[in-house]
JSON list of C-alpha atoms in Angstrom, two decimals:
[
{"chain": "W", "resi": 814, "resn": "UNK", "atom": "CA", "xyz": [-62.59, 97.12, -28.49]},
{"chain": "W", "resi": 815, "resn": "UNK", "atom": "CA", "xyz": [-59.67, 96.30, -26.23]},
{"chain": "W", "resi": 816, "resn": "UNK", "atom": "CA", "xyz": [-56.29, 95.49, -27.77]},
{"chain": "W", "resi": 817, "resn": "UNK", "atom": "CA", "xyz": [-52.94, 94.33, -26.46]},
{"chain": "W", "resi": 818, "resn": "UNK", "atom": "CA", "xyz": [-49.75, 92.94, -27.90]},
{"chain": "W", "resi": 819, "resn": "UNK", "atom": "CA", "xyz": [-46.69, 90.99, -26.84]},
{"chain": "W", "resi": 820, "resn": "UNK", "atom": "CA", "xyz": [-43.25, 90.84, -28.44]},
{"chain": "W", "resi": 821, "resn": "UNK", "atom": "CA", "xyz": [-40.51, 88.24, -28.03]},
{"chain": "W", "resi": 822, "resn": "UNK", "atom": "CA", "xyz": [-37.18, 89.51, -29.30]},
{"chain": "W", "resi": 823, "resn": "UNK", "atom": "CA", "xyz": [-33.97, 87.76, -30.33]},
{"chain": "W", "resi": 824, "resn": "UNK", "atom": "CA", "xyz": [-35.53, 84.29, -30.53]},
{"chain": "W", "resi": 825, "resn": "UNK", "atom": "CA", "xyz": [-33.04, 81.73, -31.84]},
{"chain": "W", "resi": 826, "resn": "UNK", "atom": "CA", "xyz": [-35.11, 80.40, -34.71]},
{"chain": "W", "resi": 827, "resn": "UNK", "atom": "CA", "xyz": [-35.42, 81.35, -38.34]},
{"chain": "W", "resi": 828, "resn": "UNK", "atom": "CA", "xyz": [-38.10, 83.95, -39.15]},
{"chain": "W", "resi": 829, "resn": "UNK", "atom": "CA", "xyz": [-39.20, 81.75, -42.08]},
{"chain": "W", "resi": 830, "resn": "UNK", "atom": "CA", "xyz": [-39.89, 78.81, -39.79]},
{"chain": "W", "resi": 831, "resn": "UNK", "atom": "CA", "xyz": [-41.72, 81.04, -37.29]},
{"chain": "W", "resi": 832, "resn": "UNK", "atom": "CA", "xyz": [-43.84, 82.66, -40.02]},
{"chain": "W", "resi": 833, "resn": "UNK", "atom": "CA", "xyz": [-44.98, 79.23, -41.21]},
{"chain": "W", "resi": 834, "resn": "UNK", "atom": "CA", "xyz": [-46.58, 78.64, -37.80]},
{"chain": "W", "resi": 835, "resn": "UNK", "atom": "CA", "xyz": [-47.84, 82.23, -37.27]},
{"chain": "W", "resi": 836, "resn": "UNK", "atom": "CA", "xyz": [-49.72, 82.21, -40.60]},
{"chain": "W", "resi": 837, "resn": "UNK", "atom": "CA", "xyz": [-51.75, 79.25, -39.32]},
{"chain": "W", "resi": 838, "resn": "UNK", "atom": "CA", "xyz": [-53.01, 81.05, -36.20]},
{"chain": "W", "resi": 839, "resn": "UNK", "atom": "CA", "xyz": [-53.55, 84.56, -37.60]},
{"chain": "W", "resi": 840, "resn": "UNK", "atom": "CA", "xyz": [-57.21, 85.60, -37.47]},
{"chain": "W", "resi": 841, "resn": "UNK", "atom": "CA", "xyz": [-58.28, 82.73, -35.19]},
{"chain": "W", "resi": 842, "resn": "UNK", "atom": "CA", "xyz": [-59.78, 82.70, -31.71]},
{"chain": "W", "resi": 843, "resn": "UNK", "atom": "CA", "xyz": [-57.36, 82.37, -28.78]},
{"chain": "W", "resi": 844, "resn": "UNK", "atom": "CA", "xyz": [-58.46, 78.89, -27.63]},
{"chain": "W", "resi": 845, "resn": "UNK", "atom": "CA", "xyz": [-58.46, 77.45, -31.15]},
{"chain": "W", "resi": 846, "resn": "UNK", "atom": "CA", "xyz": [-54.97, 78.85, -31.84]},
{"chain": "W", "resi": 847, "resn": "UNK", "atom": "CA", "xyz": [-53.66, 77.55, -28.52]},
{"chain": "W", "resi": 848, "resn": "UNK", "atom": "CA", "xyz": [-54.88, 74.01, -29.27]},
{"chain": "W", "resi": 849, "resn": "UNK", "atom": "CA", "xyz": [-53.36, 74.15, -32.76]},
{"chain": "W", "resi": 850, "resn": "UNK", "atom": "CA", "xyz": [-49.99, 75.26, -31.38]},
{"chain": "W", "resi": 851, "resn": "UNK", "atom": "CA", "xyz": [-49.95, 72.49, -28.78]},
{"chain": "W", "resi": 852, "resn": "UNK", "atom": "CA", "xyz": [-50.52, 69.87, -31.46]},
{"chain": "W", "resi": 853, "resn": "UNK", "atom": "CA", "xyz": [-48.01, 71.18, -34.03]},
{"chain": "W", "resi": 854, "resn": "UNK", "atom": "CA", "xyz": [-44.59, 69.48, -34.01]},
{"chain": "W", "resi": 855, "resn": "UNK", "atom": "CA", "xyz": [-42.45, 72.60, -34.59]},
{"chain": "W", "resi": 856, "resn": "UNK", "atom": "CA", "xyz": [-39.88, 74.08, -32.19]},
{"chain": "W", "resi": 857, "resn": "UNK", "atom": "CA", "xyz": [-41.28, 77.60, -32.72]},
{"chain": "W", "resi": 858, "resn": "UNK", "atom": "CA", "xyz": [-44.67, 76.56, -31.30]},
{"chain": "W", "resi": 859, "resn": "UNK", "atom": "CA", "xyz": [-43.44, 76.52, -27.67]},
{"chain": "W", "resi": 860, "resn": "UNK", "atom": "CA", "xyz": [-42.12, 80.06, -27.99]},
{"chain": "W", "resi": 861, "resn": "UNK", "atom": "CA", "xyz": [-45.26, 81.29, -29.76]},
{"chain": "W", "resi": 862, "resn": "UNK", "atom": "CA", "xyz": [-47.45, 79.80, -26.99]},
{"chain": "W", "resi": 863, "resn": "UNK", "atom": "CA", "xyz": [-45.49, 81.84, -24.43]},
{"chain": "W", "resi": 864, "resn": "UNK", "atom": "CA", "xyz": [-45.92, 85.04, -26.45]},
{"chain": "W", "resi": 865, "resn": "UNK", "atom": "CA", "xyz": [-49.63, 84.31, -26.94]},
{"chain": "W", "resi": 866, "resn": "UNK", "atom": "CA", "xyz": [-50.12, 83.79, -23.18]},
{"chain": "W", "resi": 867, "resn": "UNK", "atom": "CA", "xyz": [-48.21, 86.99, -22.47]},
{"chain": "W", "resi": 868, "resn": "UNK", "atom": "CA", "xyz": [-50.46, 88.95, -24.83]},
{"chain": "W", "resi": 869, "resn": "UNK", "atom": "CA", "xyz": [-53.52, 87.46, -23.11]},
{"chain": "W", "resi": 870, "resn": "UNK", "atom": "CA", "xyz": [-52.27, 88.42, -19.65]},
{"chain": "W", "resi": 871, "resn": "UNK", "atom": "CA", "xyz": [-51.55, 91.94, -20.96]},
{"chain": "W", "resi": 872, "resn": "UNK", "atom": "CA", "xyz": [-55.14, 92.28, -22.15]},
{"chain": "W", "resi": 873, "resn": "UNK", "atom": "CA", "xyz": [-56.44, 90.95, -18.80]},
{"chain": "W", "resi": 874, "resn": "UNK", "atom": "CA", "xyz": [-54.37, 93.52, -16.90]},
{"chain": "W", "resi": 875, "resn": "UNK", "atom": "CA", "xyz": [-55.63, 96.37, -19.10]},
{"chain": "W", "resi": 876, "resn": "UNK", "atom": "CA", "xyz": [-59.28, 95.65, -18.34]},
{"chain": "W", "resi": 877, "resn": "UNK", "atom": "CA", "xyz": [-60.89, 95.85, -14.92]},
{"chain": "W", "resi": 878, "resn": "UNK", "atom": "CA", "xyz": [-63.32, 93.00, -15.53]},
{"chain": "W", "resi": 879, "resn": "UNK", "atom": "CA", "xyz": [-62.65, 89.35, -16.38]},
{"chain": "W", "resi": 880, "resn": "UNK", "atom": "CA", "xyz": [-62.02, 88.65, -20.05]},
{"chain": "W", "resi": 881, "resn": "UNK", "atom": "CA", "xyz": [-64.01, 85.92, -21.82]},
{"chain": "W", "resi": 882, "resn": "UNK", "atom": "CA", "xyz": [-61.31, 83.86, -23.55]},
{"chain": "W", "resi": 883, "resn": "UNK", "atom": "CA", "xyz": [-63.85, 82.69, -26.15]},
{"chain": "W", "resi": 884, "resn": "UNK", "atom": "CA", "xyz": [-64.05, 86.24, -27.56]},
{"chain": "W", "resi": 885, "resn": "UNK", "atom": "CA", "xyz": [-60.30, 86.95, -27.71]},
{"chain": "W", "resi": 886, "resn": "UNK", "atom": "CA", "xyz": [-59.09, 86.99, -31.32]},
{"chain": "W", "resi": 887, "resn": "UNK", "atom": "CA", "xyz": [-55.61, 87.16, -32.84]},
{"chain": "W", "resi": 888, "resn": "UNK", "atom": "CA", "xyz": [-55.62, 90.13, -35.21]},
{"chain": "W", "resi": 889, "resn": "UNK", "atom": "CA", "xyz": [-51.89, 90.20, -36.00]},
{"chain": "W", "resi": 890, "resn": "UNK", "atom": "CA", "xyz": [-49.18, 87.55, -35.77]},
{"chain": "W", "resi": 891, "resn": "UNK", "atom": "CA", "xyz": [-45.89, 88.05, -37.56]},
{"chain": "W", "resi": 892, "resn": "UNK", "atom": "CA", "xyz": [-42.15, 87.46, -37.25]},
{"chain": "W", "resi": 893, "resn": "UNK", "atom": "CA", "xyz": [-39.56, 90.05, -38.21]},
{"chain": "W", "resi": 894, "resn": "UNK", "atom": "CA", "xyz": [-35.95, 89.27, -38.95]},
{"chain": "W", "resi": 895, "resn": "UNK", "atom": "CA", "xyz": [-33.51, 89.84, -36.09]},
{"chain": "W", "resi": 896, "resn": "UNK", "atom": "CA", "xyz": [-29.72, 90.05, -36.12]},
{"chain": "W", "resi": 897, "resn": "UNK", "atom": "CA", "xyz": [-27.77, 87.09, -37.52]},
{"chain": "W", "resi": 898, "resn": "UNK", "atom": "CA", "xyz": [-25.13, 85.43, -35.33]},
{"chain": "W", "resi": 899, "resn": "UNK", "atom": "CA", "xyz": [-22.11, 84.70, -37.49]},
{"chain": "W", "resi": 900, "resn": "UNK", "atom": "CA", "xyz": [-19.90, 81.73, -36.62]},
{"chain": "W", "resi": 901, "resn": "UNK", "atom": "CA", "xyz": [-17.18, 79.76, -38.42]},
{"chain": "W", "resi": 902, "resn": "UNK", "atom": "CA", "xyz": [-16.72, 76.01, -38.74]},
{"chain": "W", "resi": 903, "resn": "UNK", "atom": "CA", "xyz": [-13.14, 74.81, -39.37]},
{"chain": "W", "resi": 904, "resn": "UNK", "atom": "CA", "xyz": [-12.82, 72.63, -42.49]},
{"chain": "W", "resi": 905, "resn": "UNK", "atom": "CA", "xyz": [-10.12, 70.63, -44.23]},
{"chain": "W", "resi": 906, "resn": "UNK", "atom": "CA", "xyz": [-6.83, 72.18, -45.37]},
{"chain": "W", "resi": 907, "resn": "UNK", "atom": "CA", "xyz": [-7.13, 75.25, -43.14]},
{"chain": "W", "resi": 908, "resn": "UNK", "atom": "CA", "xyz": [-10.37, 76.54, -44.63]},
{"chain": "W", "resi": 909, "resn": "UNK", "atom": "CA", "xyz": [-13.24, 78.08, -42.67]},
{"chain": "W", "resi": 910, "resn": "UNK", "atom": "CA", "xyz": [-16.91, 77.56, -43.45]},
{"chain": "W", "resi": 911, "resn": "UNK", "atom": "CA", "xyz": [-19.32, 80.36, -42.38]},
{"chain": "W", "resi": 912, "resn": "UNK", "atom": "CA", "xyz": [-22.37, 79.44, -40.28]},
{"chain": "W", "resi": 913, "resn": "UNK", "atom": "CA", "xyz": [-25.29, 81.87, -40.06]},
{"chain": "W", "resi": 914, "resn": "UNK", "atom": "CA", "xyz": [-27.53, 81.52, -37.00]},
{"chain": "W", "resi": 915, "resn": "UNK", "atom": "CA", "xyz": [-30.66, 83.60, -37.63]},
{"chain": "W", "resi": 916, "resn": "UNK", "atom": "CA", "xyz": [-32.82, 85.23, -34.94]},
{"chain": "W", "resi": 917, "resn": "UNK", "atom": "CA", "xyz": [-36.30, 86.70, -35.13]},
{"chain": "W", "resi": 918, "resn": "UNK", "atom": "CA", "xyz": [-38.72, 88.96, -33.28]},
{"chain": "W", "resi": 919, "resn": "UNK", "atom": "CA", "xyz": [-42.22, 87.50, -32.80]},
{"chain": "W", "resi": 920, "resn": "UNK", "atom": "CA", "xyz": [-45.18, 89.93, -32.49]},
{"chain": "W", "resi": 921, "resn": "UNK", "atom": "CA", "xyz": [-48.72, 88.93, -31.55]},
{"chain": "W", "resi": 922, "resn": "UNK", "atom": "CA", "xyz": [-51.64, 91.36, -31.25]},
{"chain": "W", "resi": 923, "resn": "UNK", "atom": "CA", "xyz": [-54.95, 90.36, -29.61]},
{"chain": "W", "resi": 924, "resn": "UNK", "atom": "CA", "xyz": [-58.40, 91.98, -29.58]},
{"chain": "W", "resi": 925, "resn": "UNK", "atom": "CA", "xyz": [-61.53, 91.41, -27.50]}
]
């Protein structure tokens, strides 16, 4: 069994929104997951496709022979919480309203 993983760090999207998409592709074959991601309307899908392709190229570099993409399976796909960017929005009467801009780290692990 050949394994590889790819990580995208400090992605400017909420980990909750990313997890919603990653739960859909976990345990699926590479091609099936790729098609699902292309058809989903979420912003996180574009980033997840890049991470998925990176993990696939990592597994192709590890092996000497060509990899059959039909047999590649996603064994792990999760999003951890990253640091939160804190900003302030000016409001009426001199008040300030805090804005939290979450980030996340996306991890995908493949297996042949």
